Short mmCIF file of C-alpha atoms and ligand atoms in Angstrom, two decimals:
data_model
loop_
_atom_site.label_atom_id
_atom_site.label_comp_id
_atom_site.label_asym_id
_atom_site.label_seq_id
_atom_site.Cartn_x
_atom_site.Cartn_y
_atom_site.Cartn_z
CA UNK A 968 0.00 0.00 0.00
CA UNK A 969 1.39 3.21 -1.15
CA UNK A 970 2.16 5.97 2.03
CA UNK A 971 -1.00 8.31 0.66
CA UNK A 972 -3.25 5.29 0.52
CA UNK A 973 -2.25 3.87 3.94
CA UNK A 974 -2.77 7.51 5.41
CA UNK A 975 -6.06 8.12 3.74
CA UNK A 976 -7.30 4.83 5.14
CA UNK A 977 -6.23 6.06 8.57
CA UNK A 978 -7.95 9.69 7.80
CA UNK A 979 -10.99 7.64 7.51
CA UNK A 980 -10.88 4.53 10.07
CA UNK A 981 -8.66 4.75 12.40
CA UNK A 982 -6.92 0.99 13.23
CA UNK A 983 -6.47 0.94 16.47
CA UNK A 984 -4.40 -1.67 18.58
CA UNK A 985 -5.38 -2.35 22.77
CA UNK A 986 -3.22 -4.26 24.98
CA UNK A 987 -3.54 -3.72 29.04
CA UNK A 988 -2.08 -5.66 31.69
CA UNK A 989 -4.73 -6.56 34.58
CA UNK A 990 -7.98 -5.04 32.38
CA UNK A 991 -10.43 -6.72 30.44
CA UNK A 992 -10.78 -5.67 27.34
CA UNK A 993 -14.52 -6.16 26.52
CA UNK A 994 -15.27 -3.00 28.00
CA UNK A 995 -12.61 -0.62 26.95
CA UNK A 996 -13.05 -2.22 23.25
CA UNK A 997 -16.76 -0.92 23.68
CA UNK A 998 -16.73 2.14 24.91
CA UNK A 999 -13.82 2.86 22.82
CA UNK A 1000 -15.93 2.20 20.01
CA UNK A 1001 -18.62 4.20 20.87
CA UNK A 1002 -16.75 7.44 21.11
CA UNK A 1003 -15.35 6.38 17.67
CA UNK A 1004 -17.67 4.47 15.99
CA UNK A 1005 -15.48 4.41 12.59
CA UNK A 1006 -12.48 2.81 14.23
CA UNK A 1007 -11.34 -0.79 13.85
CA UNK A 1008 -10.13 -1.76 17.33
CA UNK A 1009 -8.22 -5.14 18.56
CA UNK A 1010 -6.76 -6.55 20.94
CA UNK A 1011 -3.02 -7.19 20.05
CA UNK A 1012 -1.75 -10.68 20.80
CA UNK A 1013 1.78 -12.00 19.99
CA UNK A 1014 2.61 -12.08 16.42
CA UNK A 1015 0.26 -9.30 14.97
CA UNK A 1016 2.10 -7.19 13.04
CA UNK A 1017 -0.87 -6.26 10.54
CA UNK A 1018 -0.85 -2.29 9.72
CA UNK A 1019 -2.28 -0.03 13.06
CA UNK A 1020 -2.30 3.71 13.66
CA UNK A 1021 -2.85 4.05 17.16
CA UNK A 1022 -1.94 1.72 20.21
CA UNK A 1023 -3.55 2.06 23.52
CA UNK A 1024 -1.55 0.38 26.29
CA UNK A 1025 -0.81 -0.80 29.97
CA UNK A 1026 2.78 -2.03 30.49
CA UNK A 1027 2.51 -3.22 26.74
CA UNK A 1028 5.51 -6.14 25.93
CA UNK A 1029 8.55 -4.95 23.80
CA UNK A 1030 6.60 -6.66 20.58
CA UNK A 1031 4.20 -4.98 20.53
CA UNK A 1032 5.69 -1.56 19.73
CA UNK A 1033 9.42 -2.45 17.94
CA UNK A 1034 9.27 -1.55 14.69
CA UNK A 1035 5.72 -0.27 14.44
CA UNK A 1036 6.62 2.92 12.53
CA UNK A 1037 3.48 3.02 11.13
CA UNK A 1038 1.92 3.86 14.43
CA UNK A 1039 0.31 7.42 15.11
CA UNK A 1040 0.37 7.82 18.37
CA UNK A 1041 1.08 5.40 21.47
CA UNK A 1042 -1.53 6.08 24.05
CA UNK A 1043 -0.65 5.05 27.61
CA UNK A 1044 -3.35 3.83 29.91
CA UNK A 1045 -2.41 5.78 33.15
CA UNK A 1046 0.27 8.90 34.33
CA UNK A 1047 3.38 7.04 34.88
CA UNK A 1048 5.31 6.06 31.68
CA UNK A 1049 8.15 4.44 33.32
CA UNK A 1050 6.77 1.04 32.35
CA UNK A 1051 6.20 2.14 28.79
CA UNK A 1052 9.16 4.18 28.30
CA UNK A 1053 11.79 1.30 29.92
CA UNK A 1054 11.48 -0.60 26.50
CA UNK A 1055 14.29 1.83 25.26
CA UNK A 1056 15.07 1.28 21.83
CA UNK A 1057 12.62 -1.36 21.21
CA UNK A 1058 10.00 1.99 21.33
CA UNK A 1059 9.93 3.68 17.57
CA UNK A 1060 11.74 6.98 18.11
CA UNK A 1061 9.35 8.37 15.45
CA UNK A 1062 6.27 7.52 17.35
CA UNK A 1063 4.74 10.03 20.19
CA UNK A 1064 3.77 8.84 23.28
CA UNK A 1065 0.88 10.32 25.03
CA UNK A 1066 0.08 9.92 28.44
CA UNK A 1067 -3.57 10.62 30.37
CA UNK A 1068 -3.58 14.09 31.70
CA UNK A 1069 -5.39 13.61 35.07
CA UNK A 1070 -8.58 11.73 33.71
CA UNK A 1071 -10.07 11.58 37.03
CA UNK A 1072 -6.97 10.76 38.41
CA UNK A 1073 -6.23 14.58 40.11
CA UNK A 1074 -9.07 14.36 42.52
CA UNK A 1075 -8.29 10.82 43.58
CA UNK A 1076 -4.50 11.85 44.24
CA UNK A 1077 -5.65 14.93 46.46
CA UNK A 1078 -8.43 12.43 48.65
CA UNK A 1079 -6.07 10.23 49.00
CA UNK A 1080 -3.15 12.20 50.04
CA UNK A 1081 -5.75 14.84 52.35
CA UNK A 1082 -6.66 11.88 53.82
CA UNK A 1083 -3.67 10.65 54.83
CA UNK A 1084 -2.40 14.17 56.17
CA UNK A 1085 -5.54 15.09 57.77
CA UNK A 1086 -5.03 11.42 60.09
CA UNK A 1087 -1.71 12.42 60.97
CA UNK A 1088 -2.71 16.12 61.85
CA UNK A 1089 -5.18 14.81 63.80
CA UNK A 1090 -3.72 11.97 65.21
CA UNK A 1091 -5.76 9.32 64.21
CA UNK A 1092 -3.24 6.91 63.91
CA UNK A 1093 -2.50 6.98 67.41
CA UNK A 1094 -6.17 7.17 68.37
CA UNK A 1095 -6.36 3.62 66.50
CA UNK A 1096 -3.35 2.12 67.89
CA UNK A 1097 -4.79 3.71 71.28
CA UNK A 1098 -8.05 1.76 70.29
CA UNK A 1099 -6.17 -1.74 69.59
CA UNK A 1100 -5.18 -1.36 73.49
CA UNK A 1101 -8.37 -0.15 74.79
CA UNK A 1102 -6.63 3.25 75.69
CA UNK A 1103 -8.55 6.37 76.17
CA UNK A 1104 -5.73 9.48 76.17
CA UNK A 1105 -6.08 12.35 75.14
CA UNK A 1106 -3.04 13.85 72.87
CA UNK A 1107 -2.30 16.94 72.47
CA UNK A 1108 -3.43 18.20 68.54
CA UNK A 1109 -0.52 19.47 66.51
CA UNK A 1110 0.05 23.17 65.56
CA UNK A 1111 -0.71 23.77 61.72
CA UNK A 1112 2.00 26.64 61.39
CA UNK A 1113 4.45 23.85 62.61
CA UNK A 1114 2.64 21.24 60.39
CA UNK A 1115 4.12 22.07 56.70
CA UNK A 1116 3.13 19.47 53.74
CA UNK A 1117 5.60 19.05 50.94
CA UNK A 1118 4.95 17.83 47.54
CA UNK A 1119 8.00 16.38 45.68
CA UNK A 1120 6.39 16.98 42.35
CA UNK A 1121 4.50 19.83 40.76
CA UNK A 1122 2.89 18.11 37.48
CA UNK A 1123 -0.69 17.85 37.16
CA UNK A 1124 -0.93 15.67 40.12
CA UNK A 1125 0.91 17.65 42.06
CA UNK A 1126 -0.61 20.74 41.71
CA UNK A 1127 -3.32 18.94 42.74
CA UNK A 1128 -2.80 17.54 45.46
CA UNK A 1129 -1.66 20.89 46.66
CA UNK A 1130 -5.50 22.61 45.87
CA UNK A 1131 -7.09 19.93 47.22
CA UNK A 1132 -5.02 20.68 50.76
CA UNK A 1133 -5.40 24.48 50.57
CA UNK A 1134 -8.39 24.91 52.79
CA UNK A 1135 -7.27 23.67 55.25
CA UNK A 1136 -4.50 26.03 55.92
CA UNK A 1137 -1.44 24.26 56.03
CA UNK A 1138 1.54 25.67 55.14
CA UNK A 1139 2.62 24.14 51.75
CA UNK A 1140 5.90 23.59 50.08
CA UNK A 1141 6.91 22.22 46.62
CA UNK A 1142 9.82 20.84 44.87
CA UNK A 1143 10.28 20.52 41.27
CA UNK A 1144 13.15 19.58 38.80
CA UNK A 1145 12.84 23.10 37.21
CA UNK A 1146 11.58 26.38 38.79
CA UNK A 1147 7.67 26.35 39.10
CA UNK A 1148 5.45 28.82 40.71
CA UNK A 1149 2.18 27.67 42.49
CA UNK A 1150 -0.10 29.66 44.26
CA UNK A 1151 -0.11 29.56 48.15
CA UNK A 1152 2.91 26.88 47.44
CA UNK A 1153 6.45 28.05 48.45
CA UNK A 1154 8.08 26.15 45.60
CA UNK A 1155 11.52 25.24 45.80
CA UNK A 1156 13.58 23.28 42.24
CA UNK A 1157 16.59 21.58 41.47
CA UNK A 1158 19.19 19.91 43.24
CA UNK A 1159 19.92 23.40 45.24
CA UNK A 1160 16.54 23.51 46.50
CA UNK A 1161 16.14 19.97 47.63
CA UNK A 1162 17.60 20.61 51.41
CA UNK A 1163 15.28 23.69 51.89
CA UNK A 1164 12.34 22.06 50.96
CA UNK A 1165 13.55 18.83 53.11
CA UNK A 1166 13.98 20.90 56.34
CA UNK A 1167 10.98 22.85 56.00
CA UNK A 1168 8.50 19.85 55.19
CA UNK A 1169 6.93 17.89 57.87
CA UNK A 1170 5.16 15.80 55.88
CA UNK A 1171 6.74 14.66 52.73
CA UNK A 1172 4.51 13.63 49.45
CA UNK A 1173 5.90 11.58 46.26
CA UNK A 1174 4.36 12.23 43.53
CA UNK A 1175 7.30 12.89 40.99
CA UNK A 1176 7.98 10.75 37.42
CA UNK A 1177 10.19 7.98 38.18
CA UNK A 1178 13.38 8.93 36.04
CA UNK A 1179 17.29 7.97 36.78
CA UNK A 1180 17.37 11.36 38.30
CA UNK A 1181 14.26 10.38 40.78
CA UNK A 1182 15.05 6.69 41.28
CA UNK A 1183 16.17 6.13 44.95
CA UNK A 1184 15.34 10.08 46.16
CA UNK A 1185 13.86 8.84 49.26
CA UNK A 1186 16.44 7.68 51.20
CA UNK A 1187 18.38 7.61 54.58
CA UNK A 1188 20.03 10.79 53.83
CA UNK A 1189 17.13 12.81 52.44
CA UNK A 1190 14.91 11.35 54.83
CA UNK A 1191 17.29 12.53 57.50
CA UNK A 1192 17.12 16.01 56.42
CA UNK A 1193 13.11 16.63 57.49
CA UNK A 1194 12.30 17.47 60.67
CA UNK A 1195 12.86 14.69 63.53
CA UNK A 1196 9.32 13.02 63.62
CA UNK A 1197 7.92 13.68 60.19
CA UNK A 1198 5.60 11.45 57.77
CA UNK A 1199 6.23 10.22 54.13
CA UNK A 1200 3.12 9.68 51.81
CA UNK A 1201 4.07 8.11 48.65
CA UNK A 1202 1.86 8.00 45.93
CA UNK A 1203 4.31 7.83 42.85
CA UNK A 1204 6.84 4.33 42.46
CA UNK A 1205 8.29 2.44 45.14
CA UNK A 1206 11.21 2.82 43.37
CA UNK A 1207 11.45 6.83 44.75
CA UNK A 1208 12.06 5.02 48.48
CA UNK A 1209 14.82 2.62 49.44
CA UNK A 1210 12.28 0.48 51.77
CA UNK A 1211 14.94 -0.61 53.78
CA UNK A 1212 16.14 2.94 54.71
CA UNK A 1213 12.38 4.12 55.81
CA UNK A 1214 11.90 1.11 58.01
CA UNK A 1215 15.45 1.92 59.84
CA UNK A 1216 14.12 5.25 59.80
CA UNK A 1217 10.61 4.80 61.01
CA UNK A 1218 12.28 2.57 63.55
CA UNK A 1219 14.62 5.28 65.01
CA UNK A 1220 11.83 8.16 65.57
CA UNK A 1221 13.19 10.21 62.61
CA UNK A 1222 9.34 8.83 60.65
CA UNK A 1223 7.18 8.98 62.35
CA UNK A 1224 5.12 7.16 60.06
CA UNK A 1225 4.46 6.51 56.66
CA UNK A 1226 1.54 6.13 54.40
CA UNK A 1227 2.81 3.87 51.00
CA UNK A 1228 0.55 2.98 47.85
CA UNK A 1229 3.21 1.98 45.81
CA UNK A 1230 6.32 -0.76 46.43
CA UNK A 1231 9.44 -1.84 45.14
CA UNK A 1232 7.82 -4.89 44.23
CA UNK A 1233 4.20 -5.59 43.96
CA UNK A 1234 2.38 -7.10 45.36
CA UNK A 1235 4.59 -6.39 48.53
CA UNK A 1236 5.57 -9.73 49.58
CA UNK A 1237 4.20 -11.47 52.50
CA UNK A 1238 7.52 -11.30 53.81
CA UNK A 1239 8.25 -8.09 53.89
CA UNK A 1240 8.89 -6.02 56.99
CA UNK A 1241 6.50 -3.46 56.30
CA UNK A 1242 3.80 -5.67 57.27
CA UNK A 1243 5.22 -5.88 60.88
CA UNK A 1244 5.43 -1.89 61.33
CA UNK A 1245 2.43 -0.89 62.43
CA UNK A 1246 3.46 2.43 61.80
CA UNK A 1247 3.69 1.90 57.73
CA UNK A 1248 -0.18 1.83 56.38
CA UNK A 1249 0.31 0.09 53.31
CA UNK A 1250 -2.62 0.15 50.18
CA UNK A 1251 -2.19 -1.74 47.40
CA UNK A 1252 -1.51 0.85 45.07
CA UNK A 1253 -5.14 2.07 44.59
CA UNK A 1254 -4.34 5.73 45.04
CA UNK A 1255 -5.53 6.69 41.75
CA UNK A 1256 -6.74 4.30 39.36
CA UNK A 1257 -7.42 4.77 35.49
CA UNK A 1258 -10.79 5.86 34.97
CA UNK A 1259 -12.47 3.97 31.85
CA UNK A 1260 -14.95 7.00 30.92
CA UNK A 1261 -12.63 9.51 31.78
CA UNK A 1262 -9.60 7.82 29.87
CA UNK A 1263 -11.72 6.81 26.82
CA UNK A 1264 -13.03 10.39 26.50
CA UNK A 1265 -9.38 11.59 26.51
CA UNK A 1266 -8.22 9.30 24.21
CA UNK A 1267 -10.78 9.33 21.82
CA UNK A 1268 -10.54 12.95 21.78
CA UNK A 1269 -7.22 12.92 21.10
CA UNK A 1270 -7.08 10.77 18.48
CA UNK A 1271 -9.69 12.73 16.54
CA UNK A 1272 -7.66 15.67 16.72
CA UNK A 1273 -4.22 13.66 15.44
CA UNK A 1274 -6.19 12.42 12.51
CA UNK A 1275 -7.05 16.08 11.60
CA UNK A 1276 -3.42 16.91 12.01
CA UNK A 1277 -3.57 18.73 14.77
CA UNK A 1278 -1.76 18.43 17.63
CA UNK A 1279 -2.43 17.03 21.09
CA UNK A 1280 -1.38 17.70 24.79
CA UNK A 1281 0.59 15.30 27.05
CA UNK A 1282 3.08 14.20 24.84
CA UNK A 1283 6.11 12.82 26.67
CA UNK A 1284 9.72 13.67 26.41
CA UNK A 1285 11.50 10.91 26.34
CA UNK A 1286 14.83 12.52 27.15
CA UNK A 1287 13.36 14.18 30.81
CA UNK A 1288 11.65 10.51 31.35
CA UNK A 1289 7.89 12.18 31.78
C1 OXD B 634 -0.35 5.31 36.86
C2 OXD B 634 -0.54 4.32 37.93
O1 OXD B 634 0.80 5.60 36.51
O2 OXD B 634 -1.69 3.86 38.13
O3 OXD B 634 -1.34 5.81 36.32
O4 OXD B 634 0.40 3.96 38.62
#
């Protein structure tokens, strides 16, 4: 097929290639095809390699996507593109890849992570423990000027997750590769800025793009730099914390606790002493899941615009890893 007869095709009827690890396809096929009824959709299995314009993928394997030059657009099923972009050269550099923005995923971020600040602020995690051993004590409440919440990461989530804390008052703080400037955030960047935010933050949210810059950032020597007794929330990849660090950590008074969603390996493994901390709360990375309306919406959306030539937002840079 000549190049103008392949792209008129696509013009027309978009061919459009699924794969997603843990999902069932049957309804993302659907609704898929209902916000684009002229699209031919399938799910890819090993050894298709018939013409496609568009993929839409979870964690998709490296043969899927290596040599598919042909492709549109890659569309990636949730924020994080570590998974996607760790195929390295097996990705076609020709071929953007778009990741959701937010689609639903914002407001889930900023419940989950209010809800984890508001129980430390207010102490519930002691009230339970107190609970467990039929203890009624009153502790003294915190002081919000003294209670600063920093978010290592100012994307879409971030910024987020720092609205959805606003009204409550606490003093905020943000950290970003590159200079950013957030309303009622004091926003701090780069390597320079890390040990101001550190020391200022007494409770510390993840929520940056796991990149070779980011892996590892939560460690025994940033860790060490927030004030003694502080709390870690992370929402982003368990590879941003070196587990073993935070339980020494947690275990010394300098954490005071920690709320995780996300692990080195996952499911965490039975034997793994995070399970024997009571002061780790650990949820199976449920933070924010993909939404299927939301996502298709996006997608669909942005797939109409790419086959009018226009352009689209979210594209990722492969070179800054998000
Ligand atoms: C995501 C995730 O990256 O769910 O969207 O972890």
């Amino acid at each position: 097929m000549s190049t103008a007869g392949k792209h008129e095709n696509a013009a027309s009827a978009p061919r459009i290639l699924f794969y997603a690890v843990g999902a069932n396809p049957a309804p993302w096929l659907a609704d898929l095809q209902a916000a684009l009824p002229d699209a031919s959709l399938r799910v890819w299995e090993e050894g298709d390699d018939a013409p496609a314009d568009y993929a839409i993928v979870w964690k998709p394997p490296a043969a899927m996507l290596a040599g598919r030059t042909d492709l549109k657009a890659v569309f990636n099923m949730g924020a994080g593109v570590d998974a996607i972009l760790q195929l390295g050269d097996a990705l076609p550099s020709s071929v953007p890849i778009v990741r959701l923005d937010d689609a639903g995923m914002g407001v889930q971020m900023a419940e989950y992570v209010t809800h984890a600040v508001l129980r430390y602020f207010r102490r519930f995690d002691q009230f339970e423990a107190q609970q467990r051993n039929g203890q009624w004590r009153f502790l003294k409440a915190f002081e919000k000027d003294k209670f600063a919440v920093g978010i290592l990461g100012l994307g879409v989530l971030g910024s987020r997750i720092a609205s959805g804390l606003a009204p409550f008052g606490f003093p905020l703080h943000g950290w970003s590769r590159t200079v950013k400037q957030l309303d009622g955030v004091t926003c701090h960047s780069g390597a320079a800025g890390l040990d101001a935010f550190l020391a200022a933050s007494q409770v510390v949210v993840c929520i940056l793009p796991l990149t070779d810059e980011t892996v590892g950032i939560l460690n025994r020597e940033t860790l060490g730099k927030l004030p003694r007794g502080s709390y870690l929330i992370n929402v982003a990849r368990g590879a941003h914390l070196v587990e073993a660090d935070l339980l020494a950590l947690v275990q010394s008074g300098q954490i005071a606790a920690a709320t995780l969603d996300v692990f080195q390996q996952e499911p965490l493994p039975p034997e793994h002493g995070f399970w024997q901390e009571p002061r780790i709360t650990i949820t199976p990375h449920i933070a924010a899941v993909t939404l299927r309306g939301d996502s298709v919406r996006q997608i669909a959306a942005k797939i109409k615009r790419l086959q009018q030539g226009l352009t689209v937002e979210g594209v990722v840079d492969r070179a800054r890893g998000y």
